[in-house]
PDB file of C-alpha atoms and ligand atoms in Angstrom:
ATOM      1  CA  UNK J 219       0.000   0.000   0.000  1.00 63.00           C
ATOM      2  CA  UNK J 220       1.493   3.361  -0.916  1.00 70.00           C
ATOM      3  CA  UNK J 221       2.378   6.237   1.348  1.00 80.00           C
ATOM      4  CA  UNK J 222      -0.912   8.093   1.108  1.00 91.00           C
ATOM      5  CA  UNK J 223      -2.898   5.195   2.616  1.00 96.00           C
ATOM      6  CA  UNK J 224      -2.927   4.980   6.401  1.00 96.00           C
ATOM      7  CA  UNK J 225      -4.241   1.712   7.775  1.00 96.00           C
ATOM      8  CA  UNK J 226      -4.967   1.598  11.481  1.00 92.00           C
ATOM      9  CA  UNK J 227      -3.526  -1.127  13.648  1.00 86.00           C
ATOM     10  CA  UNK J 228      -4.972   0.045  16.947  1.00 92.00           C
ATOM     11  CA  UNK J 229      -6.475  -2.742  19.094  1.00 95.00           C
ATOM     12  CA  UNK J 230      -9.416  -0.605  20.213  1.00 96.00           C
ATOM     13  CA  UNK J 231     -10.383   0.127  16.626  1.00 96.00           C
ATOM     14  CA  UNK J 232     -10.086  -3.516  15.622  1.00 96.00           C
ATOM     15  CA  UNK J 233     -12.081  -4.674  18.628  1.00 98.00           C
ATOM     16  CA  UNK J 234     -14.889  -2.276  17.726  1.00 98.00           C
ATOM     17  CA  UNK J 235     -14.680  -3.303  14.078  1.00 98.00           C
ATOM     18  CA  UNK J 236     -15.259  -6.924  15.058  1.00 98.00           C
ATOM     19  CA  UNK J 237     -18.544  -5.851  16.680  1.00 98.00           C
ATOM     20  CA  UNK J 238     -19.908  -3.900  13.708  1.00 98.00           C
ATOM     21  CA  UNK J 239     -18.932  -6.636  11.248  1.00 98.00           C
ATOM     22  CA  UNK J 240     -21.115  -9.084  13.191  1.00 98.00           C
ATOM     23  CA  UNK J 241     -24.473  -9.548  11.436  1.00 98.00           C
ATOM     24  CA  UNK J 242     -26.141  -9.961  14.844  1.00 98.00           C
ATOM     25  CA  UNK J 243     -25.174  -6.473  16.036  1.00 98.00           C
ATOM     26  CA  UNK J 244     -28.295  -4.290  16.158  1.00 97.00           C
ATOM     27  CA  UNK J 245     -28.831  -0.748  14.898  1.00 97.00           C
ATOM     28  CA  UNK J 246     -28.331   0.999  18.219  1.00 97.00           C
ATOM     29  CA  UNK J 247     -24.984  -0.626  18.994  1.00 98.00           C
ATOM     30  CA  UNK J 248     -23.846  -0.380  15.369  1.00 98.00           C
ATOM     31  CA  UNK J 249     -24.502   3.362  15.307  1.00 98.00           C
ATOM     32  CA  UNK J 250     -22.739   3.951  18.629  1.00 98.00           C
ATOM     33  CA  UNK J 251     -19.663   2.031  17.586  1.00 98.00           C
ATOM     34  CA  UNK J 252     -19.372   3.671  14.158  1.00 98.00           C
ATOM     35  CA  UNK J 253     -19.275   6.990  15.974  1.00 98.00           C
ATOM     36  CA  UNK J 254     -16.660   5.735  18.445  1.00 98.00           C
ATOM     37  CA  UNK J 255     -14.446   4.394  15.649  1.00 98.00           C
ATOM     38  CA  UNK J 256     -14.701   7.748  13.860  1.00 98.00           C
ATOM     39  CA  UNK J 257     -13.501   9.533  17.013  1.00 97.00           C
ATOM     40  CA  UNK J 258     -10.534   7.184  17.388  1.00 97.00           C
ATOM     41  CA  UNK J 259      -9.626   7.515  13.720  1.00 97.00           C
ATOM     42  CA  UNK J 260      -9.945  11.297  13.914  1.00 96.00           C
ATOM     43  CA  UNK J 261      -7.386  11.328  16.699  1.00 90.00           C
ATOM     44  CA  UNK J 262      -4.861   9.681  14.373  1.00 89.00           C
ATOM     45  CA  UNK J 263      -5.850  11.445  11.146  1.00 93.00           C
ATOM     46  CA  UNK J 264      -5.238  14.853  12.715  1.00 94.00           C
ATOM     47  CA  UNK J 265      -1.724  13.955  13.884  1.00 92.00           C
ATOM     48  CA  UNK J 266      -0.204  16.378  11.328  1.00 91.00           C
ATOM     49  CA  UNK J 267      -2.257  19.394  12.403  1.00 93.00           C
ATOM     50  CA  UNK J 268       0.048  22.354  13.027  1.00 92.00           C
ATOM     51  CA  UNK J 269       0.418  23.688  16.569  1.00 94.00           C
ATOM     52  CA  UNK J 270       1.882  26.829  18.043  1.00 95.00           C
ATOM     53  CA  UNK J 271       3.612  27.275  21.358  1.00 97.00           C
ATOM     54  CA  UNK J 272       1.797  29.332  23.990  1.00 97.00           C
ATOM     55  CA  UNK J 273       2.408  30.021  27.652  1.00 98.00           C
ATOM     56  CA  UNK J 274      -0.337  29.099  30.088  1.00 98.00           C
ATOM     57  CA  UNK J 275      -0.481  30.210  33.696  1.00 98.00           C
ATOM     58  CA  UNK J 276      -1.278  27.219  35.864  1.00 98.00           C
ATOM     59  CA  UNK J 277      -2.139  27.546  39.583  1.00 98.00           C
ATOM     60  CA  UNK J 278       1.530  26.747  40.258  1.00 98.00           C
ATOM     61  CA  UNK J 279       3.605  28.291  37.469  1.00 98.00           C
ATOM     62  CA  UNK J 280       3.860  28.906  33.750  1.00 98.00           C
ATOM     63  CA  UNK J 281       3.678  25.991  31.320  1.00 98.00           C
ATOM     64  CA  UNK J 282       4.795  26.057  27.704  1.00 98.00           C
ATOM     65  CA  UNK J 283       1.935  24.427  25.811  1.00 97.00           C
ATOM     66  CA  UNK J 284       1.080  23.457  22.244  1.00 96.00           C
ATOM     67  CA  UNK J 285      -2.168  24.847  20.928  1.00 93.00           C
ATOM     68  CA  UNK J 286      -3.743  24.109  17.539  1.00 91.00           C
ATOM     69  CA  UNK J 287      -2.492  26.807  15.176  1.00 90.00           C
ATOM     70  CA  UNK J 288      -5.993  27.834  14.192  1.00 77.00           C
ATOM     71  CA  UNK J 289      -6.284  25.785  10.996  1.00 78.00           C
ATOM     72  CA  UNK J 290      -9.901  25.630   9.980  1.00 93.00           C
ATOM     73  CA  UNK J 291     -11.403  22.202   9.406  1.00 96.00           C
ATOM     74  CA  UNK J 292     -14.562  20.975   7.698  1.00 98.00           C
ATOM     75  CA  UNK J 293     -16.004  17.504   8.094  1.00 98.00           C
ATOM     76  CA  UNK J 294     -17.884  16.377   4.999  1.00 98.00           C
ATOM     77  CA  UNK J 295     -19.989  13.224   5.390  1.00 98.00           C
ATOM     78  CA  UNK J 296     -21.182  11.421   2.278  1.00 98.00           C
ATOM     79  CA  UNK J 297     -24.904  10.818   2.885  1.00 97.00           C
ATOM     80  CA  UNK J 298     -26.317   8.732   4.187  1.00 94.00           C
ATOM     81  CA  UNK J 299     -23.842   6.466   5.905  1.00 97.00           C
ATOM     82  CA  UNK J 300     -21.196   9.160   6.462  1.00 98.00           C
ATOM     83  CA  UNK J 301     -23.598  10.875   8.863  1.00 98.00           C
ATOM     84  CA  UNK J 302     -22.883   8.084  11.318  1.00 98.00           C
ATOM     85  CA  UNK J 303     -19.304   9.306  11.664  1.00 98.00           C
ATOM     86  CA  UNK J 304     -20.009  13.018  12.183  1.00 98.00           C
ATOM     87  CA  UNK J 305     -20.664  13.072  15.936  1.00 98.00           C
ATOM     88  CA  UNK J 306     -17.512  11.080  16.622  1.00 98.00           C
ATOM     89  CA  UNK J 307     -15.476  13.511  14.533  1.00 98.00           C
ATOM     90  CA  UNK J 308     -17.050  16.531  16.222  1.00 98.00           C
ATOM     91  CA  UNK J 309     -16.301  15.091  19.650  1.00 97.00           C
ATOM     92  CA  UNK J 310     -12.617  15.510  18.710  1.00 95.00           C
ATOM     93  CA  UNK J 311     -12.953  18.655  16.559  1.00 95.00           C
ATOM     94  CA  UNK J 312     -15.814  20.610  18.149  1.00 94.00           C
ATOM     95  CA  UNK J 313     -15.127  23.792  16.156  1.00 93.00           C
ATOM     96  CA  UNK J 314     -15.223  22.118  12.760  1.00 96.00           C
ATOM     97  CA  UNK J 315     -17.909  23.091  10.295  1.00 98.00           C
ATOM     98  CA  UNK J 316     -19.889  20.371   8.533  1.00 98.00           C
ATOM     99  CA  UNK J 317     -20.679  20.202   4.813  1.00 98.00           C
ATOM    100  CA  UNK J 318     -22.925  17.526   3.322  1.00 98.00           C
ATOM    101  CA  UNK J 319     -22.708  15.631   0.051  1.00 98.00           C
ATOM    102  CA  UNK J 320     -25.629  13.411  -0.874  1.00 96.00           C
ATOM    103  CA  UNK J 321     -24.560  10.559  -3.142  1.00 92.00           C
ATOM    104  CA  UNK J 322     -25.988   7.140  -3.783  1.00 88.00           C
ATOM    105  CA  UNK J 323     -24.795   4.305  -5.951  1.00 84.00           C
ATOM    106  CA  UNK J 324     -26.994   3.375  -8.866  1.00 87.00           C
ATOM    107  CA  UNK J 325     -27.769  -0.266  -8.000  1.00 84.00           C
ATOM    108  CA  UNK J 326     -27.300  -1.400 -11.635  1.00 86.00           C
ATOM    109  CA  UNK J 327     -24.241   0.544 -12.763  1.00 90.00           C
ATOM    110  CA  UNK J 328     -22.762   1.304  -9.268  1.00 86.00           C
ATOM    111  CA  UNK J 329     -22.089   4.816 -10.636  1.00 90.00           C
ATOM    112  CA  UNK J 330     -22.479   7.600  -8.032  1.00 90.00           C
ATOM    113  CA  UNK J 331     -25.490   9.902  -8.343  1.00 92.00           C
ATOM    114  CA  UNK J 332     -25.310  13.288  -6.589  1.00 94.00           C
ATOM    115  CA  UNK J 333     -28.596  14.464  -5.045  1.00 95.00           C
ATOM    116  CA  UNK J 334     -27.561  17.026  -2.433  1.00 96.00           C
ATOM    117  CA  UNK J 335     -24.716  19.386  -1.630  1.00 96.00           C
ATOM    118  CA  UNK J 336     -24.421  22.071   1.031  1.00 97.00           C
ATOM    119  CA  UNK J 337     -21.054  23.458   2.098  1.00 98.00           C
ATOM    120  CA  UNK J 338     -19.907  26.105   4.585  1.00 97.00           C
ATOM    121  CA  UNK J 339     -19.298  29.354   2.634  1.00 96.00           C
ATOM    122  CA  UNK J 340     -15.552  29.345   3.375  1.00 96.00           C
ATOM    123  CA  UNK J 341     -15.057  25.670   2.479  1.00 97.00           C
ATOM    124  CA  UNK J 342     -12.188  26.513   0.070  1.00 97.00           C
ATOM    125  CA  UNK J 343     -10.138  27.832   3.020  1.00 95.00           C
ATOM    126  CA  UNK J 344     -10.675  24.769   5.192  1.00 96.00           C
ATOM    127  CA  UNK J 345      -8.875  21.476   5.534  1.00 96.00           C
ATOM    128  CA  UNK J 346     -11.513  18.947   4.584  1.00 97.00           C
ATOM    129  CA  UNK J 347     -12.004  15.465   5.991  1.00 98.00           C
ATOM    130  CA  UNK J 348     -14.535  13.457   3.983  1.00 98.00           C
ATOM    131  CA  UNK J 349     -16.127  10.683   6.033  1.00 98.00           C
ATOM    132  CA  UNK J 350     -17.936   7.581   4.812  1.00 98.00           C
ATOM    133  CA  UNK J 351     -17.781   4.153   6.462  1.00 98.00           C
ATOM    134  CA  UNK J 352     -17.316   2.330   3.128  1.00 98.00           C
ATOM    135  CA  UNK J 353     -14.895   2.713   0.206  1.00 98.00           C
ATOM    136  CA  UNK J 354     -16.049   0.055  -2.260  1.00 97.00           C
ATOM    137  CA  UNK J 355     -15.569   0.850  -5.970  1.00 95.00           C
ATOM    138  CA  UNK J 356     -14.358   4.305  -4.955  1.00 96.00           C
ATOM    139  CA  UNK J 357     -16.930   5.976  -7.210  1.00 94.00           C
ATOM    140  CA  UNK J 358     -18.701   7.880  -4.413  1.00 95.00           C
ATOM    141  CA  UNK J 359     -15.499   9.066  -2.748  1.00 97.00           C
ATOM    142  CA  UNK J 360     -13.974  10.161  -6.072  1.00 96.00           C
ATOM    143  CA  UNK J 361     -17.129  12.091  -6.945  1.00 96.00           C
ATOM    144  CA  UNK J 362     -17.129  13.788  -3.510  1.00 97.00           C
ATOM    145  CA  UNK J 363     -13.477  14.809  -3.898  1.00 98.00           C
ATOM    146  CA  UNK J 364     -14.169  16.100  -7.414  1.00 96.00           C
ATOM    147  CA  UNK J 365     -17.024  18.181  -6.074  1.00 96.00           C
ATOM    148  CA  UNK J 366     -14.906  19.636  -3.261  1.00 98.00           C
ATOM    149  CA  UNK J 367     -12.069  20.446  -5.642  1.00 98.00           C
ATOM    150  CA  UNK J 368     -14.677  22.266  -7.713  1.00 97.00           C
ATOM    151  CA  UNK J 369     -15.273  24.484  -4.650  1.00 97.00           C
ATOM    152  CA  UNK J 370     -11.526  25.235  -4.561  1.00 98.00           C
ATOM    153  CA  UNK J 371     -10.588  22.908  -1.666  1.00 97.00           C
ATOM    154  CA  UNK J 372      -6.902  22.075  -1.720  1.00 96.00           C
ATOM    155  CA  UNK J 373      -6.340  19.966   1.385  1.00 96.00           C
ATOM    156  CA  UNK J 374      -8.637  16.966   1.379  1.00 97.00           C
ATOM    157  CA  UNK J 375      -8.416  13.769   3.418  1.00 98.00           C
ATOM    158  CA  UNK J 376     -10.691  10.758   3.101  1.00 98.00           C
ATOM    159  CA  UNK J 377     -11.632   8.654   6.128  1.00 98.00           C
ATOM    160  CA  UNK J 378     -13.314   5.265   5.749  1.00 98.00           C
ATOM    161  CA  UNK J 379     -13.840   2.456   8.210  1.00 98.00           C
ATOM    162  CA  UNK J 380     -13.591  -0.336   5.618  1.00 98.00           C
ATOM    163  CA  UNK J 381     -12.096  -0.277   2.143  1.00 98.00           C
ATOM    164  CA  UNK J 382     -11.784  -2.691  -0.760  1.00 98.00           C
ATOM    165  CA  UNK J 383      -8.467  -2.744  -2.626  1.00 97.00           C
ATOM    166  CA  UNK J 384     -10.425  -1.736  -5.748  1.00 96.00           C
ATOM    167  CA  UNK J 385     -11.666   1.446  -4.073  1.00 97.00           C
ATOM    168  CA  UNK J 386      -8.232   2.429  -2.856  1.00 97.00           C
ATOM    169  CA  UNK J 387      -6.757   1.874  -6.318  1.00 97.00           C
ATOM    170  CA  UNK J 388      -9.528   3.945  -7.938  1.00 97.00           C
ATOM    171  CA  UNK J 389      -8.983   6.818  -5.482  1.00 97.00           C
ATOM    172  CA  UNK J 390      -5.230   6.751  -5.929  1.00 96.00           C
ATOM    173  CA  UNK J 391      -5.656   6.908  -9.690  1.00 96.00           C
ATOM    174  CA  UNK J 392      -8.238   9.708  -9.674  1.00 97.00           C
ATOM    175  CA  UNK J 393      -6.924  11.730  -6.703  1.00 97.00           C
ATOM    176  CA  UNK J 394      -3.351  10.811  -5.760  1.00 97.00           C
ATOM    177  CA  UNK J 395      -3.122  13.983  -3.654  1.00 97.00           C
ATOM    178  CA  UNK J 396      -5.782  12.803  -1.161  1.00 98.00           C
ATOM    179  CA  UNK J 397      -4.589  11.040   1.995  1.00 97.00           C
ATOM    180  CA  UNK J 398      -6.734   8.012   2.812  1.00 98.00           C
ATOM    181  CA  UNK J 399      -7.325   6.831   6.398  1.00 98.00           C
ATOM    182  CA  UNK J 400      -8.913   3.427   6.743  1.00 98.00           C
ATOM    183  CA  UNK J 401      -9.388   1.078   9.701  1.00 97.00           C
ATOM    184  CA  UNK J 402      -9.057  -2.081   7.584  1.00 97.00           C
ATOM    185  CA  UNK J 403      -8.680  -3.144   3.975  1.00 97.00           C
ATOM    186  CA  UNK J 404     -10.784  -6.184   3.061  1.00 97.00           C
ATOM    187  CA  UNK J 405     -10.382  -8.834   0.431  1.00 95.00           C
ATOM    188  CA  UNK J 406     -12.454  -7.885  -2.602  1.00 96.00           C
ATOM    189  CA  UNK J 407     -15.795  -6.648  -3.948  1.00 97.00           C
ATOM    190  CA  UNK J 408     -18.556  -9.089  -4.834  1.00 96.00           C
ATOM    191  CA  UNK J 409     -20.623  -8.923  -8.027  1.00 93.00           C
ATOM    192  CA  UNK J 410     -22.979  -6.384  -6.389  1.00 92.00           C
ATOM    193  CA  UNK J 411     -20.140  -4.071  -5.415  1.00 93.00           C
ATOM    194  CA  UNK J 412     -20.247  -5.051  -1.740  1.00 96.00           C
ATOM    195  CA  UNK J 413     -17.069  -5.344   0.286  1.00 98.00           C
ATOM    196  CA  UNK J 414     -16.229  -8.960   1.239  1.00 98.00           C
ATOM    197  CA  UNK J 415     -16.279  -9.859   4.075  1.00 98.00           C
ATOM    198  CA  UNK J 416     -17.208  -6.239   4.940  1.00 98.00           C
ATOM    199  CA  UNK J 417     -20.117  -5.427   7.223  1.00 98.00           C
ATOM    200  CA  UNK J 418     -23.054  -5.250   4.797  1.00 97.00           C
ATOM    201  CA  UNK J 419     -24.840  -2.051   3.829  1.00 97.00           C
ATOM    202  CA  UNK J 420     -23.535   0.610   6.199  1.00 97.00           C
ATOM    203  CA  UNK J 421     -26.414   3.044   5.621  1.00 96.00           C
ATOM    204  CA  UNK J 422     -29.045   0.395   6.269  1.00 97.00           C
ATOM    205  CA  UNK J 423     -27.264  -0.803   9.398  1.00 98.00           C
ATOM    206  CA  UNK J 424     -26.840   2.721  10.819  1.00 97.00           C
ATOM    207  CA  UNK J 425     -30.401   3.810  10.113  1.00 96.00           C
ATOM    208  CA  UNK J 426     -32.204   0.473  10.478  1.00 96.00           C
ATOM    209  CA  UNK J 427     -33.667   0.617   6.997  1.00 96.00           C
ATOM    210  CA  UNK J 428     -33.378  -3.090   6.275  1.00 84.00           C
TER     211      UNK J 428
HETATM  212  C1  PRP Q 175     -22.520   3.372   0.280  1.00 86.45           C
HETATM  213  C2  PRP Q 175     -21.408   3.906   1.169  1.00 86.45           C
HETATM  214  C3  PRP Q 175     -20.618   4.749   0.209  1.00 86.45           C
HETATM  215  C4  PRP Q 175     -20.760   3.992  -1.085  1.00 86.45           C
HETATM  216  C5  PRP Q 175     -19.482   3.244  -1.338  1.00 86.45           C
HETATM  217  O1  PRP Q 175     -23.501   4.313   0.107  1.00 86.45           O
HETATM  218  O2  PRP Q 175     -21.864   4.596   2.279  1.00 86.45           O
HETATM  219  O3  PRP Q 175     -21.111   6.064   0.075  1.00 86.45           O
HETATM  220  O4  PRP Q 175     -21.835   3.063  -0.918  1.00 86.45           O
HETATM  221  O5  PRP Q 175     -19.526   2.615  -2.558  1.00 86.45           O
HETATM  222  P1  PRP Q 175     -18.589   3.027  -3.786  1.00 86.45           P
HETATM  223  O6  PRP Q 175     -17.206   3.159  -3.236  1.00 86.45           O
HETATM  224  O7  PRP Q 175     -18.732   1.863  -4.711  1.00 86.45           O
HETATM  225  O8  PRP Q 175     -19.106   4.296  -4.381  1.00 86.45           O
HETATM  226  P2  PRP Q 175     -24.868   3.987  -0.686  1.00 86.45           P
HETATM  227  O9  PRP Q 175     -24.719   4.297  -2.135  1.00 86.45           O
HETATM  228  O10 PRP Q 175     -25.307   2.592  -0.348  1.00 86.45           O
HETATM  229  O11 PRP Q 175     -25.856   5.054  -0.120  1.00 86.45           O
HETATM  230  P3  PRP Q 175     -26.452   5.224   1.367  1.00 86.45           P
HETATM  231  O12 PRP Q 175     -25.324   5.639   2.272  1.00 86.45           O
HETATM  232  O13 PRP Q 175     -27.465   6.296   1.174  1.00 86.45           O
HETATM  233  O14 PRP Q 175     -27.057   3.909   1.781  1.00 86.45           O
HETATM  234  N1  URA Q 176     -21.667   0.270   0.480  1.00 86.45           N
HETATM  235  C1  URA Q 176     -21.960  -0.393   1.622  1.00 86.45           C
HETATM  236  O1  URA Q 176     -22.705   0.115   2.460  1.00 86.45           O
HETATM  237  N2  URA Q 176     -21.391  -1.588   1.823  1.00 86.45           N
HETATM  238  C2  URA Q 176     -20.559  -2.161   0.946  1.00 86.45           C
HETATM  239  O2  URA Q 176     -20.051  -3.265   1.215  1.00 86.45           O
HETATM  240  C3  URA Q 176     -20.277  -1.469  -0.242  1.00 86.45           C
HETATM  241  C4  URA Q 176     -20.837  -0.254  -0.444  1.00 86.45           C
END
């Protein structure tokens, strides 16, 4: 896997992943854990955020501290399933703004169809983290990145819980400048474009629609 793909090897993330992969895990627990995984991944995916040194008066003395250097961030979930990761991200980045991209895969062609887009007005000035639990063919993620580049965004990261090798390859071909953060890379896609072994349909499992 090349340098722009970050695969997580943290035991907490993998423990939680084992729960959401389980077909017997219900909607409530699934939703909670997706959010928790997003928070843990956010912690790692923001490791390169710039900081500045400040002095803070403690009750006992003066401490030299590192404070975030004021870089503005936007979280952009791909609807629907990406919504499940937003609260976890905001628990780590409470000042981030949130943009939304509505995309679904045409069930026949698997091509992404855009049906909604709403971004913060200063999105071009923000570091963007796109969130979506699944990177399958890579069509939805590529379309979301394309859309954000159209707004003038220059620093875009993509965060997925599970990816197929096909999706990573497609993203690297279309957008080699985008850093990809993924908890695990699975084996392959099946004939319906589902990740195997995967976790099923993330949107349906988060929202209880099946
Ligand atoms: C799922 C998932 C991704 C997309 C990944 O969404 O949440 O957005 O599929 O597949 P791709 O990499 O092949 O594009 P889906 O289209 O099922 O929509 P939903 O979230 O509204 O259920
Ligand atoms: N979207 C999902 O929700 N699951 C998959 O396995 C592939 C795409």
